[in-house]
Structures are given as C-alpha cells and as structure tokens.
mmCIF file of C-alpha atoms in Angstrom:
data_model
loop_
_atom_site.group_PDB
_atom_site.id
_atom_site.type_symbol
_atom_site.label_atom_id
_atom_site.label_comp_id
_atom_site.label_asym_id
_atom_site.label_seq_id
_atom_site.Cartn_x
_atom_site.Cartn_y
_atom_site.Cartn_z
ATOM 1 C CA MET A 1 1.552 2.957 -21.081
ATOM 2 C CA LEU A 2 3.599 0.339 -19.219
ATOM 3 C CA LYS A 3 5.489 -1.565 -21.882
ATOM 4 C CA ALA A 4 5.236 -5.343 -22.059
ATOM 5 C CA MET A 5 8.362 -7.020 -20.694
ATOM 6 C CA ASN A 6 10.193 -10.063 -21.928
ATOM 7 C CA ASP A 7 11.535 -12.529 -19.349
ATOM 8 C CA ARG A 8 14.907 -10.818 -19.153
ATOM 9 C CA GLN A 9 13.372 -7.377 -18.582
ATOM 10 C CA HIS A 10 10.974 -8.806 -15.983
ATOM 11 C CA TYR A 11 13.854 -10.407 -14.106
ATOM 12 C CA GLN A 12 15.808 -7.149 -14.222
ATOM 13 C CA ALA A 13 12.838 -5.150 -12.890
ATOM 14 C CA CYS A 14 12.490 -7.546 -9.947
ATOM 15 C CA PHE A 15 16.224 -7.411 -9.241
ATOM 16 C CA ASP A 16 16.369 -3.618 -9.481
ATOM 17 C CA LEU A 17 13.553 -3.271 -6.946
ATOM 18 C CA MET A 18 15.225 -5.685 -4.520
ATOM 19 C CA GLN A 19 18.505 -3.824 -4.903
ATOM 20 C CA ALA A 20 16.851 -0.443 -4.313
ATOM 21 C CA VAL A 21 15.201 -1.665 -1.104
ATOM 22 C CA ALA A 22 18.432 -3.257 0.140
ATOM 23 C CA ALA A 23 20.386 -0.050 -0.483
ATOM 24 C CA TYR A 24 18.369 1.770 2.206
ATOM 25 C CA ARG A 25 20.010 -0.415 4.873
ATOM 26 C CA TYR A 26 22.912 2.023 4.811
ATOM 27 C CA GLU A 27 20.751 5.137 5.213
ATOM 28 C CA SER A 28 19.274 6.774 8.301
ATOM 29 C CA ILE A 29 15.693 6.241 7.095
ATOM 30 C CA HIS A 30 16.196 2.501 7.593
ATOM 31 C CA ARG A 31 16.891 3.031 11.306
ATOM 32 C CA HIS A 32 13.885 5.329 11.669
ATOM 33 C CA LEU A 33 11.587 2.808 9.978
ATOM 34 C CA GLU A 34 12.988 -0.036 12.061
ATOM 35 C CA LYS A 35 12.436 1.820 15.330
ATOM 36 C CA PHE A 36 8.922 2.950 14.433
ATOM 37 C CA GLY A 37 7.919 -0.369 12.865
ATOM 38 C CA LYS A 38 8.796 -2.384 15.963
ATOM 39 C CA ARG A 39 6.276 -0.353 17.951
ATOM 40 C CA GLU A 40 3.489 0.236 15.483
ATOM 41 C CA SER A 41 3.471 -2.094 12.463
ATOM 42 C CA MET A 42 2.468 -5.672 11.705
ATOM 43 C CA VAL A 43 4.430 -5.815 8.458
ATOM 44 C CA HIS A 44 8.097 -6.684 8.024
ATOM 45 C CA LEU A 45 10.725 -3.944 8.034
ATOM 46 C CA ASP A 46 11.531 -4.672 4.380
ATOM 47 C CA VAL A 47 7.903 -3.888 3.502
ATOM 48 C CA LEU A 48 8.077 -0.559 5.330
ATOM 49 C CA VAL A 49 11.259 0.278 3.415
ATOM 50 C CA LEU A 50 9.579 -0.801 0.165
ATOM 51 C CA THR A 51 6.590 1.419 0.984
ATOM 52 C CA TYR A 52 8.856 4.386 1.691
ATOM 53 C CA HIS A 53 10.776 3.823 -1.543
ATOM 54 C CA LEU A 54 7.728 3.509 -3.794
ATOM 55 C CA ALA A 55 6.000 6.480 -2.153
ATOM 56 C CA ARG A 56 9.120 8.531 -2.812
ATOM 57 C CA ILE A 57 9.602 7.533 -6.476
ATOM 58 C CA CYS A 58 6.066 6.955 -7.774
ATOM 59 C CA ARG A 59 4.199 9.359 -10.006
ATOM 60 C CA GLY A 60 0.741 10.447 -8.952
ATOM 61 C CA SER A 61 -1.040 10.127 -5.628
ATOM 62 C CA ILE A 62 -0.957 7.354 -3.047
ATOM 63 C CA LEU A 63 -4.007 5.459 -1.782
ATOM 64 C CA GLU A 64 -3.817 3.127 1.203
ATOM 65 C CA ILE A 65 -6.684 0.836 2.193
ATOM 66 C CA GLY A 66 -6.289 -0.427 5.742
ATOM 67 C CA ALA A 67 -4.054 1.857 7.806
ATOM 68 C CA PHE A 68 -4.492 0.255 11.253
ATOM 69 C CA ARG A 69 -2.117 2.114 13.623
ATOM 70 C CA GLY A 70 -0.287 3.792 10.744
ATOM 71 C CA GLY A 71 2.893 1.766 10.282
ATOM 72 C CA ALA A 72 2.849 1.787 6.493
ATOM 73 C CA THR A 73 1.066 5.151 6.476
ATOM 74 C CA VAL A 74 3.984 6.820 8.212
ATOM 75 C CA ALA A 75 6.462 5.042 5.920
ATOM 76 C CA ALA A 76 4.567 6.350 2.883
ATOM 77 C CA ALA A 77 4.314 9.838 4.384
ATOM 78 C CA TRP A 78 8.067 9.940 4.941
ATOM 79 C CA GLY A 79 8.489 8.903 1.308
ATOM 80 C CA VAL A 80 6.217 11.746 0.214
ATOM 81 C CA ARG A 81 8.177 14.136 2.433
ATOM 82 C CA ASP A 82 11.441 13.122 0.754
ATOM 83 C CA ALA A 83 10.079 13.105 -2.810
ATOM 84 C CA ARG A 84 10.958 15.760 -5.354
ATOM 85 C CA GLU A 85 7.346 16.710 -5.993
ATOM 86 C CA ALA A 86 4.216 17.131 -3.876
ATOM 87 C CA LYS A 87 1.875 14.137 -3.711
ATOM 88 C CA LYS A 88 -1.450 13.391 -2.084
ATOM 89 C CA LEU A 89 -1.585 10.544 0.424
ATOM 90 C CA ILE A 90 -5.037 9.221 1.258
ATOM 91 C CA THR A 91 -5.705 6.389 3.684
ATOM 92 C CA ILE A 92 -8.960 4.551 4.336
ATOM 93 C CA GLU A 93 -9.546 3.105 7.807
ATOM 94 C CA PRO A 94 -12.861 1.973 9.370
ATOM 95 C CA GLY A 95 -11.551 2.078 12.931
ATOM 96 C CA GLY A 96 -12.774 -0.123 15.763
ATOM 97 C CA SER A 97 -10.595 -2.015 18.218
ATOM 98 C CA LEU A 98 -8.172 -4.932 18.327
ATOM 99 C CA ARG A 99 -7.704 -6.980 21.476
ATOM 100 C CA LYS A 100 -5.390 -9.809 22.574
ATOM 101 C CA HIS A 101 -2.626 -8.773 20.209
ATOM 102 C CA PRO A 102 0.840 -7.207 20.721
ATOM 103 C CA LEU A 103 -0.444 -4.105 18.904
ATOM 104 C CA ALA A 104 -3.831 -4.122 20.634
ATOM 105 C CA THR A 105 -5.740 -0.852 20.790
ATOM 106 C CA ARG A 106 -9.195 0.146 21.952
ATOM 107 C CA ASN A 107 -9.376 2.896 19.351
ATOM 108 C CA ILE A 108 -7.665 2.174 16.027
ATOM 109 C CA LEU A 109 -8.430 5.580 14.530
ATOM 110 C CA GLY A 110 -7.215 7.317 17.672
ATOM 111 C CA SER A 111 -3.949 5.374 17.564
ATOM 112 C CA LEU A 112 -3.541 6.158 13.864
ATOM 113 C CA LYS A 113 -4.046 9.884 14.354
ATOM 114 C CA ARG A 114 -1.691 10.009 17.345
ATOM 115 C CA ASN A 115 1.053 8.220 15.423
ATOM 116 C CA LEU A 116 0.740 10.533 12.438
ATOM 117 C CA ALA A 117 0.925 13.557 14.731
ATOM 118 C CA ARG A 118 3.872 12.222 16.736
ATOM 119 C CA GLN A 119 5.835 11.520 13.560
ATOM 120 C CA GLY A 120 5.106 14.973 12.168
ATOM 121 C CA VAL A 121 3.156 13.809 9.115
ATOM 122 C CA ALA A 122 -0.483 14.429 10.081
ATOM 123 C CA GLU A 123 -0.792 17.288 7.592
ATOM 124 C CA ARG A 124 0.495 15.075 4.772
ATOM 125 C CA VAL A 125 -2.228 12.435 5.190
ATOM 126 C CA THR A 126 -5.942 12.590 4.407
ATOM 127 C CA ILE A 127 -7.831 10.028 6.503
ATOM 128 C CA VAL A 128 -11.133 8.752 5.115
ATOM 129 C CA GLU A 129 -13.077 6.946 7.821
ATOM 130 C CA GLY A 130 -15.124 3.939 6.722
ATOM 131 C CA ARG A 131 -14.894 0.836 4.557
ATOM 132 C CA SER A 132 -13.318 1.058 1.134
ATOM 133 C CA PHE A 133 -16.361 -0.215 -0.765
ATOM 134 C CA GLU A 134 -18.959 2.045 0.860
ATOM 135 C CA PRO A 135 -20.342 4.571 -1.663
ATOM 136 C CA GLU A 136 -19.697 7.545 0.617
ATOM 137 C CA VAL A 137 -16.080 6.441 1.124
ATOM 138 C CA VAL A 138 -15.508 5.980 -2.610
ATOM 139 C CA ALA A 139 -16.988 9.439 -3.188
ATOM 140 C CA ALA A 140 -14.772 10.973 -0.490
ATOM 141 C CA VAL A 141 -11.654 9.435 -2.046
ATOM 142 C CA HIS A 142 -12.617 10.756 -5.478
ATOM 143 C CA ARG A 143 -13.148 14.231 -4.012
ATOM 144 C CA ALA A 144 -9.779 14.124 -2.287
ATOM 145 C CA LEU A 145 -8.018 12.987 -5.459
ATOM 146 C CA ASP A 146 -9.902 15.444 -7.665
ATOM 147 C CA ALA A 147 -8.230 15.178 -11.097
ATOM 148 C CA ASP A 148 -5.200 13.273 -9.779
ATOM 149 C CA GLN A 149 -4.576 9.592 -10.415
ATOM 150 C CA VAL A 150 -3.132 6.966 -8.094
ATOM 151 C CA GLY A 151 0.454 5.861 -8.701
ATOM 152 C CA LEU A 152 0.757 3.657 -5.598
ATOM 153 C CA LEU A 153 -2.034 1.520 -4.131
ATOM 154 C CA ILE A 154 -1.443 -0.169 -0.765
ATOM 155 C CA LEU A 155 -3.905 -2.909 0.210
ATOM 156 C CA ASP A 156 -3.926 -4.258 3.767
ATOM 157 C CA ALA A 157 -7.557 -4.514 4.804
ATOM 158 C CA ASP A 158 -9.721 -7.606 4.275
ATOM 159 C CA ALA A 159 -9.020 -10.396 1.779
ATOM 160 C CA ASN A 160 -11.079 -8.875 -1.048
ATOM 161 C CA CYS A 161 -8.292 -7.059 -2.855
ATOM 162 C CA LYS A 162 -9.908 -7.678 -6.248
ATOM 163 C CA ARG A 163 -12.989 -5.742 -5.143
ATOM 164 C CA ASP A 164 -10.865 -2.761 -4.117
ATOM 165 C CA ILE A 165 -8.802 -2.829 -7.319
ATOM 166 C CA ASN A 166 -12.011 -2.888 -9.349
ATOM 167 C CA CYS A 167 -13.594 -0.200 -7.183
ATOM 168 C CA TYR A 168 -10.755 2.289 -7.609
ATOM 169 C CA GLY A 169 -9.591 1.032 -11.004
ATOM 170 C CA PRO A 170 -10.639 4.149 -12.922
ATOM 171 C CA LYS A 171 -8.289 6.199 -10.726
ATOM 172 C CA LEU A 172 -5.238 3.948 -11.117
ATOM 173 C CA MET A 173 -2.499 5.116 -13.446
ATOM 174 C CA ASP A 174 -1.220 2.688 -16.038
ATOM 175 C CA GLY A 175 1.780 1.104 -14.353
ATOM 176 C CA CYS A 176 0.440 1.935 -10.878
ATOM 177 C CA TRP A 177 2.521 0.273 -8.173
ATOM 178 C CA LEU A 178 0.644 -2.087 -5.854
ATOM 179 C CA ILE A 179 1.629 -3.409 -2.438
ATOM 180 C CA ILE A 180 -0.724 -6.182 -1.297
ATOM 181 C CA ASP A 181 -0.298 -7.711 2.150
ATOM 182 C CA ASP A 182 -1.365 -11.242 3.176
ATOM 183 C CA TYR A 183 -0.507 -12.830 -0.172
ATOM 184 C CA GLY A 184 1.431 -15.357 1.899
ATOM 185 C CA GLY A 185 1.893 -16.067 5.555
ATOM 186 C CA SER A 186 1.239 -18.460 8.388
ATOM 187 C CA ALA A 187 -1.410 -21.173 8.239
ATOM 188 C CA ASP A 188 -3.555 -19.379 10.818
ATOM 189 C CA ASN A 189 -3.863 -16.230 8.682
ATOM 190 C CA SER A 190 -7.395 -16.508 7.310
ATOM 191 C CA LYS A 191 -6.798 -13.821 4.665
ATOM 192 C CA VAL A 192 -4.007 -15.590 2.795
ATOM 193 C CA SER A 193 -5.986 -18.089 0.713
ATOM 194 C CA ALA A 194 -8.470 -15.587 -0.730
ATOM 195 C CA THR A 195 -5.833 -12.889 -1.246
ATOM 196 C CA LYS A 196 -3.469 -15.219 -3.100
ATOM 197 C CA THR A 197 -6.276 -16.610 -5.264
ATOM 198 C CA GLN A 198 -7.474 -13.149 -6.282
ATOM 199 C CA VAL A 199 -4.005 -11.745 -6.961
ATOM 200 C CA ASP A 200 -3.058 -14.799 -9.023
ATOM 201 C CA GLU A 201 -6.250 -14.396 -11.075
ATOM 202 C CA LEU A 202 -5.381 -10.762 -11.790
ATOM 203 C CA VAL A 203 -1.837 -11.740 -12.773
ATOM 204 C CA ASN A 204 -3.004 -14.580 -15.014
ATOM 205 C CA SER A 205 -5.500 -12.286 -16.746
ATOM 206 C CA GLY A 206 -2.724 -9.796 -17.513
ATOM 207 C CA ARG A 207 -4.003 -7.011 -15.278
ATOM 208 C CA LEU A 208 -1.151 -7.164 -12.779
ATOM 209 C CA LEU A 209 2.586 -7.755 -13.182
ATOM 210 C CA PRO A 210 4.311 -9.400 -10.177
ATOM 211 C CA LEU A 211 7.641 -7.889 -9.136
ATOM 212 C CA GLY A 212 8.405 -9.449 -5.795
ATOM 213 C CA TYR A 213 7.486 -11.067 -2.501
ATOM 214 C CA TYR A 214 8.676 -9.300 0.631
ATOM 215 C CA GLY A 215 8.685 -9.797 4.373
ATOM 216 C CA PHE A 216 6.167 -12.205 5.864
ATOM 217 C CA GLY A 217 4.051 -12.480 2.722
ATOM 218 C CA THR A 218 3.605 -9.130 0.966
ATOM 219 C CA TRP A 219 3.177 -9.053 -2.824
ATOM 220 C CA VAL A 220 4.420 -6.128 -4.916
ATOM 221 C CA GLY A 221 3.793 -5.430 -8.583
ATOM 222 C CA ARG A 222 2.279 -3.039 -11.094
ATOM 223 C CA SER A 223 -0.930 -2.655 -13.059
ATOM 224 C CA GLN A 224 -0.689 -3.250 -16.775
ATOM 225 C CA GLY A 225 -2.622 -0.939 -19.068
ATOM 226 C CA ILE A 226 -5.875 -2.879 -19.111
ATOM 227 C CA MET A 227 -9.042 -0.905 -18.408
ATOM 228 C CA LEU A 228 -10.429 -1.930 -15.046
ATOM 229 C CA PRO A 229 -14.197 -2.094 -14.411
ATOM 230 C CA ARG A 230 -15.745 1.150 -13.267
ATOM 231 C CA ALA A 231 -17.201 1.334 -9.782
ATOM 232 C CA ARG A 232 -20.982 1.183 -9.718
#
C-alpha cells in the first residue's frame, strides 16, 4: 500500500521525479523521443520522456486511453523494451480522422499501426479499438490483462478522466502512476476545464496524489490505496 506522505516527503517525491526526467537529457533516448515526437505527438517532449521513464520503472502493466498517432504509445513501448521485466502495454483508440491540424490524418488507427511498426514496437502493444467506456472494450482490456494489474495509466482521450479511472479502478494497483493530459493548457482547449475539475476532485477526496505538472499542461501523480468503484 502506498504510504501516506508528509509535506517533506511529498516535496521530495516531486523533486525526485523532476530530476529523473531531466537526467534523460544526457541520454540517447532523449534524442530519439525528440525526433519522433516532433513528427507524431501533440504532447511536450518532457511528457514523452516522463512516459518512457514511468513505463520503464513501473510495476505491473500499462494502460493507455487515447493513443492517436502513437506518440506516447511509442514512448511507453520503448520504456517497456528497456525495462528489466516483461510488461503488457494496452492502448485504447476509437480511430476516425483529424483534419485541419499539423498532425492531421484520414485514418488515425492506420497512422497508429504504421508508427508502431516503423518504430519496431508493434509486437509490444495490444491495440483495443473502440471507446474506453464501451462494455466490449472494457471486457477486451480485462481479457488482455488477465490476472495482471495496471501500474501506469495514461489518459489522453476526452475530458471524462474520472469516468475512465472509475471504469478501470478495480485493475489499478495501489500506487498506480497516472499521466493525465489536458489538465492545463490554452484557453481554446475545450477539455481543460472539465479535466482539471475532475482531477482536483479526485485529489481532494484523497484518491489521487499529485506529483507534478509537465509540458503544456499534463498532470502526473499516483493513486492512493482507496477502493475505486467497480465498473458496471
């Protein structure tokens, strides 16, 4: 069980995570993530490095909700590749298209699969097609996890992060790492208000512990040993 932290310990945990992410700037993986991220990711380079780091060090499996073209997916897969033990990496993506954007694509799932293949990580990633809350998607994730639990949850889909945390709560390890995008950002980002409100509610209720704010507005923290509602 994740132990309760006093203010000093909380500060130290935040600092240690920042220091760990910064240390990668002197390693080759930082250059690889920078090059790939410029082409394929909406999130800041620091968030890709954070994703790589947590995927490498976390216990348990990794669940990503909202892969898009696979920027963070590839970062997580490289972390799994470089970890000391085997881990499952499952990503949920409904697909579709995105137009009038620097990363526009007519086929999101096609772009995701091509990027995973080009980066040599396709066999490390299980793609579940659909929306995270759909019963058949939830069932597919549970089948893929089998008896494993999730040690890293990455949320970058719609603004209903609380729904997804509740939906997959029974599979989250105590102390599960969480990366939640769109906690902050520009005024024209419609997901920010709802995401921030929901994350703050989970923090204030003691279910999540905040450990940092990275990039353009990505929240990182951990779950805290409180039983989450079971999915219906």
